[in-house]
mmCIF file of C-alpha atoms and ligand atoms in Angstrom:
data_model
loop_
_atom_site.group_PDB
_atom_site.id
_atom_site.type_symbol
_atom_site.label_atom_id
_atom_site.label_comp_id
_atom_site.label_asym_id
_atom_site.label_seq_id
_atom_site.Cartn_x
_atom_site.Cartn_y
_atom_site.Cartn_z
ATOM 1 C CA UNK T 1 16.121 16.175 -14.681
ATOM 2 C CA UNK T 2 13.481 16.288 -11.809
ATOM 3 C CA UNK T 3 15.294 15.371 -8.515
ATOM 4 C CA UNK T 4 13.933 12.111 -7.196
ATOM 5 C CA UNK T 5 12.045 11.707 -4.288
ATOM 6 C CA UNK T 6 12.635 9.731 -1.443
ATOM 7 C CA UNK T 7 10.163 7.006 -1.773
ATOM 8 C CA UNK T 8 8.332 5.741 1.321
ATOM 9 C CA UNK T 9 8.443 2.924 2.958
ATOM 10 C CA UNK T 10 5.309 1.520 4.384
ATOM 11 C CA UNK T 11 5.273 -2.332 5.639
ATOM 12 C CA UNK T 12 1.837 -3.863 5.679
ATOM 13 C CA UNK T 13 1.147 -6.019 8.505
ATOM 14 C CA UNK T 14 -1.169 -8.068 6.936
ATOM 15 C CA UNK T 15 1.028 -11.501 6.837
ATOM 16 C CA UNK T 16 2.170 -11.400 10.916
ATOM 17 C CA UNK T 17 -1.405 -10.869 11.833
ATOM 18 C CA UNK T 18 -2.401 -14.021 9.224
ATOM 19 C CA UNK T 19 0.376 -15.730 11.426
ATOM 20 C CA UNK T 20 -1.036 -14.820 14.789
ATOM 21 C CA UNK T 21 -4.341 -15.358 14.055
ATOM 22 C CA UNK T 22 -3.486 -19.541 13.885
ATOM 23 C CA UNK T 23 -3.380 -20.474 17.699
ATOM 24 C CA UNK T 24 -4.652 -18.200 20.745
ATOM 25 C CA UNK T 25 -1.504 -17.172 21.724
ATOM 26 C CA UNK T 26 -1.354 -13.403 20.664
ATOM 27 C CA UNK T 27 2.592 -14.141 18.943
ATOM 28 C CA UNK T 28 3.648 -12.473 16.435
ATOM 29 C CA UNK T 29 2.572 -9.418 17.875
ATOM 30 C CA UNK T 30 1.756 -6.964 15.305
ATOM 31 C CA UNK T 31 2.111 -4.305 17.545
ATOM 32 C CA UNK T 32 5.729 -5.527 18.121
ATOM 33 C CA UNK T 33 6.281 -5.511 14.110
ATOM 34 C CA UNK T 34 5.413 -2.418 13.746
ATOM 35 C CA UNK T 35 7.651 -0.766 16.199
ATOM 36 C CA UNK T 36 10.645 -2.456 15.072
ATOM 37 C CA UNK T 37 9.976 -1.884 11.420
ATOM 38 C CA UNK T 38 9.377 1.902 12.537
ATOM 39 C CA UNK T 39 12.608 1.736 14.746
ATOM 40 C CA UNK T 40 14.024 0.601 11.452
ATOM 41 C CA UNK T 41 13.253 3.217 9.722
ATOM 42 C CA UNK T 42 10.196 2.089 7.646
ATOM 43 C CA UNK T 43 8.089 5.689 7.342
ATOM 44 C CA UNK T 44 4.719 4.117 7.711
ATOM 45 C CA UNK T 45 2.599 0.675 8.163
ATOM 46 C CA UNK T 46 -0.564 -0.448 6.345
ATOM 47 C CA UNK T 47 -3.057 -2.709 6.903
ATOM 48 C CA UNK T 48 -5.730 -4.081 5.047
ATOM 49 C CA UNK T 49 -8.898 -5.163 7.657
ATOM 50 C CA UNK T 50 -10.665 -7.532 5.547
ATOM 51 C CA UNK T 51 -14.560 -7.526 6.810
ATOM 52 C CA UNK T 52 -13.650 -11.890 6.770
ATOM 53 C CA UNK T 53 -10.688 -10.673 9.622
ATOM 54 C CA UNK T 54 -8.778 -13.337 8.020
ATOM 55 C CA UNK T 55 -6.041 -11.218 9.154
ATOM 56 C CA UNK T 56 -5.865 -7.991 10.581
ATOM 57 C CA UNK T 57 -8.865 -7.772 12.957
ATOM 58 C CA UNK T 58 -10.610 -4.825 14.079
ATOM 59 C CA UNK T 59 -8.067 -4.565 17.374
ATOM 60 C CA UNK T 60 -5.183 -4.502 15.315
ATOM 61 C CA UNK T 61 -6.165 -1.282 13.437
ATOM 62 C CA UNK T 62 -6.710 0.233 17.015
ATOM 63 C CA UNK T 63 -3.778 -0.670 18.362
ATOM 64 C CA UNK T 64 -1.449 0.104 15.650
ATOM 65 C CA UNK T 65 -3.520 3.804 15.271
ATOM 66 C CA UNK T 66 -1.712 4.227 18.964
ATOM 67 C CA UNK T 67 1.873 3.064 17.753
ATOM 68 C CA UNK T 68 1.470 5.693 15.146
ATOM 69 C CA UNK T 69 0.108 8.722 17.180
ATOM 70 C CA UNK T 70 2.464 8.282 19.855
ATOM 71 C CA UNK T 71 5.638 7.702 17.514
ATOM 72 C CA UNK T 72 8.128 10.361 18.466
ATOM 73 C CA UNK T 73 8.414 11.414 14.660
ATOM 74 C CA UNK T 74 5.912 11.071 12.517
ATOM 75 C CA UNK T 75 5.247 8.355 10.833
ATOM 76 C CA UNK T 76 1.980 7.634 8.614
ATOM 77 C CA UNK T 77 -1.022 5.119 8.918
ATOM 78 C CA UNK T 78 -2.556 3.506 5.820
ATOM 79 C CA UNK T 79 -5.724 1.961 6.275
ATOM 80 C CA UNK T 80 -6.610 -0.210 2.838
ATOM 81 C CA UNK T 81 -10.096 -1.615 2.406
ATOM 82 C CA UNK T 82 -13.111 -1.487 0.245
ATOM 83 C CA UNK T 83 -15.094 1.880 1.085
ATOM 84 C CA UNK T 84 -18.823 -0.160 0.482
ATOM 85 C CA UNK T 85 -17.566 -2.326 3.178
ATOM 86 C CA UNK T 86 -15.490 -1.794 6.570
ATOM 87 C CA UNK T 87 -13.153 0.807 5.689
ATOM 88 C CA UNK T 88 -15.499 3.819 5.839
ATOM 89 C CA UNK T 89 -15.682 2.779 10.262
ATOM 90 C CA UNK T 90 -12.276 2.458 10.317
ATOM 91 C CA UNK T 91 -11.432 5.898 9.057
ATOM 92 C CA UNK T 92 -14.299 7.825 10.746
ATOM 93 C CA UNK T 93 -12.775 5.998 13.767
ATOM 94 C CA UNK T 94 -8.763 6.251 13.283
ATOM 95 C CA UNK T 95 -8.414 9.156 10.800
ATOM 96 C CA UNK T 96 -5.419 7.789 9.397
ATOM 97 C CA UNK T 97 -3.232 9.745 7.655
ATOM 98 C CA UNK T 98 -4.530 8.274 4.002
ATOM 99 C CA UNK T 99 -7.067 5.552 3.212
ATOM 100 C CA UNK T 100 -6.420 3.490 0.442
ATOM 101 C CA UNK T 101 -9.451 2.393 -1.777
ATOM 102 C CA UNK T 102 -9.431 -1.016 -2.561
ATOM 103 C CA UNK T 103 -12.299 -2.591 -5.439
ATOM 104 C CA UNK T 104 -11.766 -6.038 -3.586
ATOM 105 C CA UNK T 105 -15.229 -8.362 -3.175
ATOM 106 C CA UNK T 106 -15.659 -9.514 0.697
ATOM 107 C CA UNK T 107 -14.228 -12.954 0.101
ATOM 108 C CA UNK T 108 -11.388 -12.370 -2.578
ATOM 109 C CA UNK T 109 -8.053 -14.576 -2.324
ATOM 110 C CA UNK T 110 -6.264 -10.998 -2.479
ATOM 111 C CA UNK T 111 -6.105 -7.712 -4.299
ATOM 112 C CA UNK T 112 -6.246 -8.019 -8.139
ATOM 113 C CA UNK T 113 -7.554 -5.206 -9.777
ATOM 114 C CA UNK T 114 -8.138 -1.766 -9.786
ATOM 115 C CA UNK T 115 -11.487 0.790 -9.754
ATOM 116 C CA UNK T 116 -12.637 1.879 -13.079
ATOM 117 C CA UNK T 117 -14.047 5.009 -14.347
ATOM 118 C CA UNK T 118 -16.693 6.258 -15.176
ATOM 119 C CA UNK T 119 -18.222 3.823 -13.812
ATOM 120 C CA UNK T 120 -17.281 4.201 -9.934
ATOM 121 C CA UNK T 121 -17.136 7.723 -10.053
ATOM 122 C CA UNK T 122 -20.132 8.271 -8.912
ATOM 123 C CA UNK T 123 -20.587 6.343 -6.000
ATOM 124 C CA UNK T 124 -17.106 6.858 -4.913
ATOM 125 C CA UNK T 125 -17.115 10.817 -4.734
ATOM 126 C CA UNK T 126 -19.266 11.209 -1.626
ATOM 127 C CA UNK T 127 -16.812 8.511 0.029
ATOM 128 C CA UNK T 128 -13.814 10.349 -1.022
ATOM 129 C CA UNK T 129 -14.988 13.824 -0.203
ATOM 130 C CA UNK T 130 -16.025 12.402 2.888
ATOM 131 C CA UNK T 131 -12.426 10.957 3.992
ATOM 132 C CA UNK T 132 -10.776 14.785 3.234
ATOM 133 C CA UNK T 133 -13.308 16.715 5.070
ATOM 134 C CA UNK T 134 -11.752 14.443 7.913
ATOM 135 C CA UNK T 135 -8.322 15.115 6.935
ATOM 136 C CA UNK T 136 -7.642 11.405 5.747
ATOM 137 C CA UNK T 137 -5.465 11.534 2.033
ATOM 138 C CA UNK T 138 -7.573 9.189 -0.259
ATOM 139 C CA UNK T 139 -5.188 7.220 -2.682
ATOM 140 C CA UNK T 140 -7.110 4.876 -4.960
ATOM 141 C CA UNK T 141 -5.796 1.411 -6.158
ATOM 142 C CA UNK T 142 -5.317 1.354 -9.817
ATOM 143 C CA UNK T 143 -4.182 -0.434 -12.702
ATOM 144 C CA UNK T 144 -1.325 0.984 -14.562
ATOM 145 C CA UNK T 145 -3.854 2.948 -17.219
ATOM 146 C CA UNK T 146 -3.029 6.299 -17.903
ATOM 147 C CA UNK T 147 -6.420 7.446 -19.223
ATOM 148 C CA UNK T 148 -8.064 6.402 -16.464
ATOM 149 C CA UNK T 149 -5.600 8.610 -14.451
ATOM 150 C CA UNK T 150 -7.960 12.256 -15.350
ATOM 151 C CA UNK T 151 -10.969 10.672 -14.194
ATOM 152 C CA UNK T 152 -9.360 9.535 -10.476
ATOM 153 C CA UNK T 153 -8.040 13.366 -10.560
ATOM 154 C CA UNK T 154 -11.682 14.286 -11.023
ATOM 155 C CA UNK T 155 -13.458 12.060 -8.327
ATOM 156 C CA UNK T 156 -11.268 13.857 -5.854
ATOM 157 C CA UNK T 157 -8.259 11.647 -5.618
ATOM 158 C CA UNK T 158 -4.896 12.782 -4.005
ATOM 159 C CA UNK T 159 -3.059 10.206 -5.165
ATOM 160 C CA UNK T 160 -3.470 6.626 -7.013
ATOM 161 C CA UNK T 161 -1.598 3.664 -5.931
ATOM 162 C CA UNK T 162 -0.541 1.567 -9.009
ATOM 163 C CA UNK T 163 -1.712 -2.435 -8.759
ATOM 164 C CA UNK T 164 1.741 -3.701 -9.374
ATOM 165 C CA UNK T 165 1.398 -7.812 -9.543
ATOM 166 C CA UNK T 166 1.910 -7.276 -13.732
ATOM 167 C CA UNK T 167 5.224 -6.118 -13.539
ATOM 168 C CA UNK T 168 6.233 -8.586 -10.834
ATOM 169 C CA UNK T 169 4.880 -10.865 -12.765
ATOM 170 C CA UNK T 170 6.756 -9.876 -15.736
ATOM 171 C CA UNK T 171 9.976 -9.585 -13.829
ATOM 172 C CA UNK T 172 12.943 -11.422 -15.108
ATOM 173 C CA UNK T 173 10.582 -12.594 -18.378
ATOM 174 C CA UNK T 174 11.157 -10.755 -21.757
ATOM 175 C CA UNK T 175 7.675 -8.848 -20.542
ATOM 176 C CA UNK T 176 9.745 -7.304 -18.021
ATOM 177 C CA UNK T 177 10.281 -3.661 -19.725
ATOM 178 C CA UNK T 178 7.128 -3.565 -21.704
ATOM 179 C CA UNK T 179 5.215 -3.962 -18.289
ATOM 180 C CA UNK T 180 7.647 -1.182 -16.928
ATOM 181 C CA UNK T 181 7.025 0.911 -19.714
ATOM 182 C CA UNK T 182 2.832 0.497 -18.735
ATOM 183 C CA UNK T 183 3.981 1.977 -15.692
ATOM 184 C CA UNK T 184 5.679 4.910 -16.287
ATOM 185 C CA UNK T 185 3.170 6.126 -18.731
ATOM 186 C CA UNK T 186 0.512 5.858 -16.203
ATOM 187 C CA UNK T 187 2.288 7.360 -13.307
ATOM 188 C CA UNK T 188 3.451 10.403 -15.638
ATOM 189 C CA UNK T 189 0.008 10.964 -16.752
ATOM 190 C CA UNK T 190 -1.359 10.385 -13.023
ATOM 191 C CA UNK T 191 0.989 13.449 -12.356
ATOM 192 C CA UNK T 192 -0.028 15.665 -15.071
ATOM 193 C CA UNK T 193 -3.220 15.979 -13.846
ATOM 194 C CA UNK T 194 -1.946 16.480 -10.177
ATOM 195 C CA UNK T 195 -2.214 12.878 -8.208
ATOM 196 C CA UNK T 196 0.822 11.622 -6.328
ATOM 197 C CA UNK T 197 1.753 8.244 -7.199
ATOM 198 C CA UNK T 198 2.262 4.994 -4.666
ATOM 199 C CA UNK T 199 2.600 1.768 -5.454
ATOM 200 C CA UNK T 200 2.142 -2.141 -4.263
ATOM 201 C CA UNK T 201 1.185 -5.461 -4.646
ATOM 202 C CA UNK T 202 4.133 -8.502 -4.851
ATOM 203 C CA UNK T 203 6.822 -5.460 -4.552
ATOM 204 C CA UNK T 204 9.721 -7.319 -3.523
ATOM 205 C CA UNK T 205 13.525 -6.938 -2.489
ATOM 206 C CA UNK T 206 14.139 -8.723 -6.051
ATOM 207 C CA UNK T 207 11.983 -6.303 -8.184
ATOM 208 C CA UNK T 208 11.656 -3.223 -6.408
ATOM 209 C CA UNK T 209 14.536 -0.707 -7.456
ATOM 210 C CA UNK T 210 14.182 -1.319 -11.102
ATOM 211 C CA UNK T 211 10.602 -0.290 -10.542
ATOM 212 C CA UNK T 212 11.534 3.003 -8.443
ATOM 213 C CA UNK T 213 14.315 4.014 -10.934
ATOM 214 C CA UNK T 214 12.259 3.872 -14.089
ATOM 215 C CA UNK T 215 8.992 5.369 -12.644
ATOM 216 C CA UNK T 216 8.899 8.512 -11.839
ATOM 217 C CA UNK T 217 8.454 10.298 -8.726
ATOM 218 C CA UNK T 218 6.830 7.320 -6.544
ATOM 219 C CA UNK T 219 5.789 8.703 -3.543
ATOM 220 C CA UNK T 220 5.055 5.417 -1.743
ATOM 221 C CA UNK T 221 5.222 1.716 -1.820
ATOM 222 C CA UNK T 222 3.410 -0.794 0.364
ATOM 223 C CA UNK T 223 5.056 -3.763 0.889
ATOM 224 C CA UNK T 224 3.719 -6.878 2.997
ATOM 225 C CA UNK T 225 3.965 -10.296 1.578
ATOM 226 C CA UNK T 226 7.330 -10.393 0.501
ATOM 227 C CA UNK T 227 8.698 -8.356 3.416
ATOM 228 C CA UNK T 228 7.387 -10.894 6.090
ATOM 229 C CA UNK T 229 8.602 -13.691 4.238
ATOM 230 C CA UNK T 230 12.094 -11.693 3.843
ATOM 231 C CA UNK T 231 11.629 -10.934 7.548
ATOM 232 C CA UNK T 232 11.594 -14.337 8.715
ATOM 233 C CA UNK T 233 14.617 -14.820 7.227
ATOM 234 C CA UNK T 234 16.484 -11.996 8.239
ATOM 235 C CA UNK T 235 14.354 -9.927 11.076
ATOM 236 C CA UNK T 236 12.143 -7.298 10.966
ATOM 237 C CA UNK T 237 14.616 -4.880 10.981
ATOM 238 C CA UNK T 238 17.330 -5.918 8.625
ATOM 239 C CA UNK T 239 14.469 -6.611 5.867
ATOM 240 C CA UNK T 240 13.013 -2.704 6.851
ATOM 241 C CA UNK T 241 17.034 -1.646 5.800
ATOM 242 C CA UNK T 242 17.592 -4.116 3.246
ATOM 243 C CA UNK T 243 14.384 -2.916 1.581
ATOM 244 C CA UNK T 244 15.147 0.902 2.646
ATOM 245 C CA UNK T 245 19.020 0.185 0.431
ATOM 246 C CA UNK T 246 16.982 -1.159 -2.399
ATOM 247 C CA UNK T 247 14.932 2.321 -2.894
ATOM 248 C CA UNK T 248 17.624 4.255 -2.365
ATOM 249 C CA UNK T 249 19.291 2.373 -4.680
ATOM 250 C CA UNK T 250 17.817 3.860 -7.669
ATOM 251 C CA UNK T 251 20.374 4.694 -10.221
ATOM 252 C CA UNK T 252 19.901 8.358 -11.646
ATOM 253 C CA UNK T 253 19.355 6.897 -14.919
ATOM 254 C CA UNK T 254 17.262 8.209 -17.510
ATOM 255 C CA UNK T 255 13.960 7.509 -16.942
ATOM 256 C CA UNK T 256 12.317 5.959 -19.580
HETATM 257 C C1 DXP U 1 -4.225 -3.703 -1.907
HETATM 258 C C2 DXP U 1 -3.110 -4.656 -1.971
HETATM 259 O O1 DXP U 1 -2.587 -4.954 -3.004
HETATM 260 C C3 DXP U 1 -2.599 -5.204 -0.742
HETATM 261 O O2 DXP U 1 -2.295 -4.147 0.054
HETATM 262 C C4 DXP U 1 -3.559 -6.024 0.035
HETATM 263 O O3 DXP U 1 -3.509 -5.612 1.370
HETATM 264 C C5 DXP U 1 -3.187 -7.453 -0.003
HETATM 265 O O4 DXP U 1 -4.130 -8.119 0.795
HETATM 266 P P1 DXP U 1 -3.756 -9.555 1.419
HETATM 267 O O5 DXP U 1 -2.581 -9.321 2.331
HETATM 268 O O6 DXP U 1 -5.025 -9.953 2.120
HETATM 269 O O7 DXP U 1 -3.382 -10.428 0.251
HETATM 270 N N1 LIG U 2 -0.921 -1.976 -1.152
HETATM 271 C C1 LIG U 2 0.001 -3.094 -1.233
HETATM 272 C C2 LIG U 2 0.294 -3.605 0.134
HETATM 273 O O1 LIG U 2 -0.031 -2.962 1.119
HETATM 274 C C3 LIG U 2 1.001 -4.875 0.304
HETATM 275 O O2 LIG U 2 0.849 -5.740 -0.793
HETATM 276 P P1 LIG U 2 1.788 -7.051 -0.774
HETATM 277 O O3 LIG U 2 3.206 -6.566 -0.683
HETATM 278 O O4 LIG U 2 1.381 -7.847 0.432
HETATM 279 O O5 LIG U 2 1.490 -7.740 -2.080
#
């Protein structure tokens, strides 16, 4: 049996800045989240600058890029956005360490889907070729499909992150291990062809190490809405090690 990896943690900031963003008052810093998730021991943050800035806003993702580069250890930066939109500026700008490709339309009420192929290919390859001849790992968000997984492989692709709102959906409902079953095939056959494998989207404390002991070899998960509502129940920092237990809480089961 393949040893496990350690899974990474990386918090998205999205919800404190969504908090913030309410009166003119510049509380809850996101700055001041990251560092204490970091402290914590959360490997990396994310953020998702949507070009409406309902959210994280364009000084956010400049002062979080100097959180990161002066971190005494390193920890990584995940930009998320749609590359035909904003995201393109913010890599060329921050070179983070990877930018996450995101299908979403300018106004959308959140992530909910995936690129597909062939049909992006195309337009996507310059974008992704682009983002490694700076040095920035390009991870694509995808649906659990595993013959779609070849085709990200072939666009250039380091790694995929699987959409996972289906199996939190499906948690706790008889869909539950069917759903999980969607994702192990597709992160098996994203590996076969050479991508690493992160994941996100309604990850939570409650669903989370089922999903890291049955699919293999996840590299990464994002995890923002659930850990700032966890947060404000139990501080940034307790959340970062209550969610840090829950991945390395994967039993050495047999993987399905
Ligand atoms: C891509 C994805 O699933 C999330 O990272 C996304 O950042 C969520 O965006 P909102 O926080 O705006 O819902
Ligand atoms: N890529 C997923 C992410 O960054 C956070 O998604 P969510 O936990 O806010 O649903």
């Amino acid at each position: 049996m393949t040893t496990p990896v350690k899974t990474a943690l990386s918090i998205n900031l999205n919800k404190v800045a969504l908090v913030r963003n309410t009166r003119h008052l510049e509380i809850p810093s996101v700055t001041r989240a990251a560092r204490l998730c970091l402290e914590a021991g959360a490997q990396g943050i994310t953020v998702h600058p949507r070009p409406d800035e309902r959210h994280i806003r364009p000084g956010d993702v400049e002062k979080l890029a100097g959180v990161i580069a002066t971190w005494p250890v390193k920890r990584e930066y995940n930009i998320e956005g749609n590359p035909f939109q904003n995201l393109m500026d913010y890599v060329r700008k921050y070179r983070p360490h990877q930018a996450t490709f995101v299908p979403d339309g300018e106004d959308q009420f959140t992530s909910d889907h995936g690129w597909s192929f062939p049909q992006d290919a195309e337009r996507l390859k310059p974008l992704i070729d682009e983002c490694k001849a700076l040095g920035v790992r390009v991870s694509l968000f995808m649906d659990p499909i595993p013959e779609q997984m070849a085709a990200a492989k072939a666009v250039g692709a380091d790694r995929v992150e699987l959409y996972t709102e289906p199996y939190a959906a499906a948690f706790g409902t008889p869909e539950q291990s069917t759903q999980l079953a969607r994702y192990v095939a597709a992160a098996k056959a994203a590996q076969a062809v050479g991508l690493g494998v992160n994941a996100g989207h309604d990850l939570s404390l409650r669903n989370l190490t089922p999903f890291v002991t049955h699919v293999p070899q996840v590299l990464e998960v994002s995890i923002g809405h659930a850990f700032v509502t966890d947060a404000l129940e139990m501080g940034y920092a307790e959340a970062v090690r209550a969610y840090r237990r829950s991945l390395d809480a994967r039993a050495d089961g047999v993987l399905l």
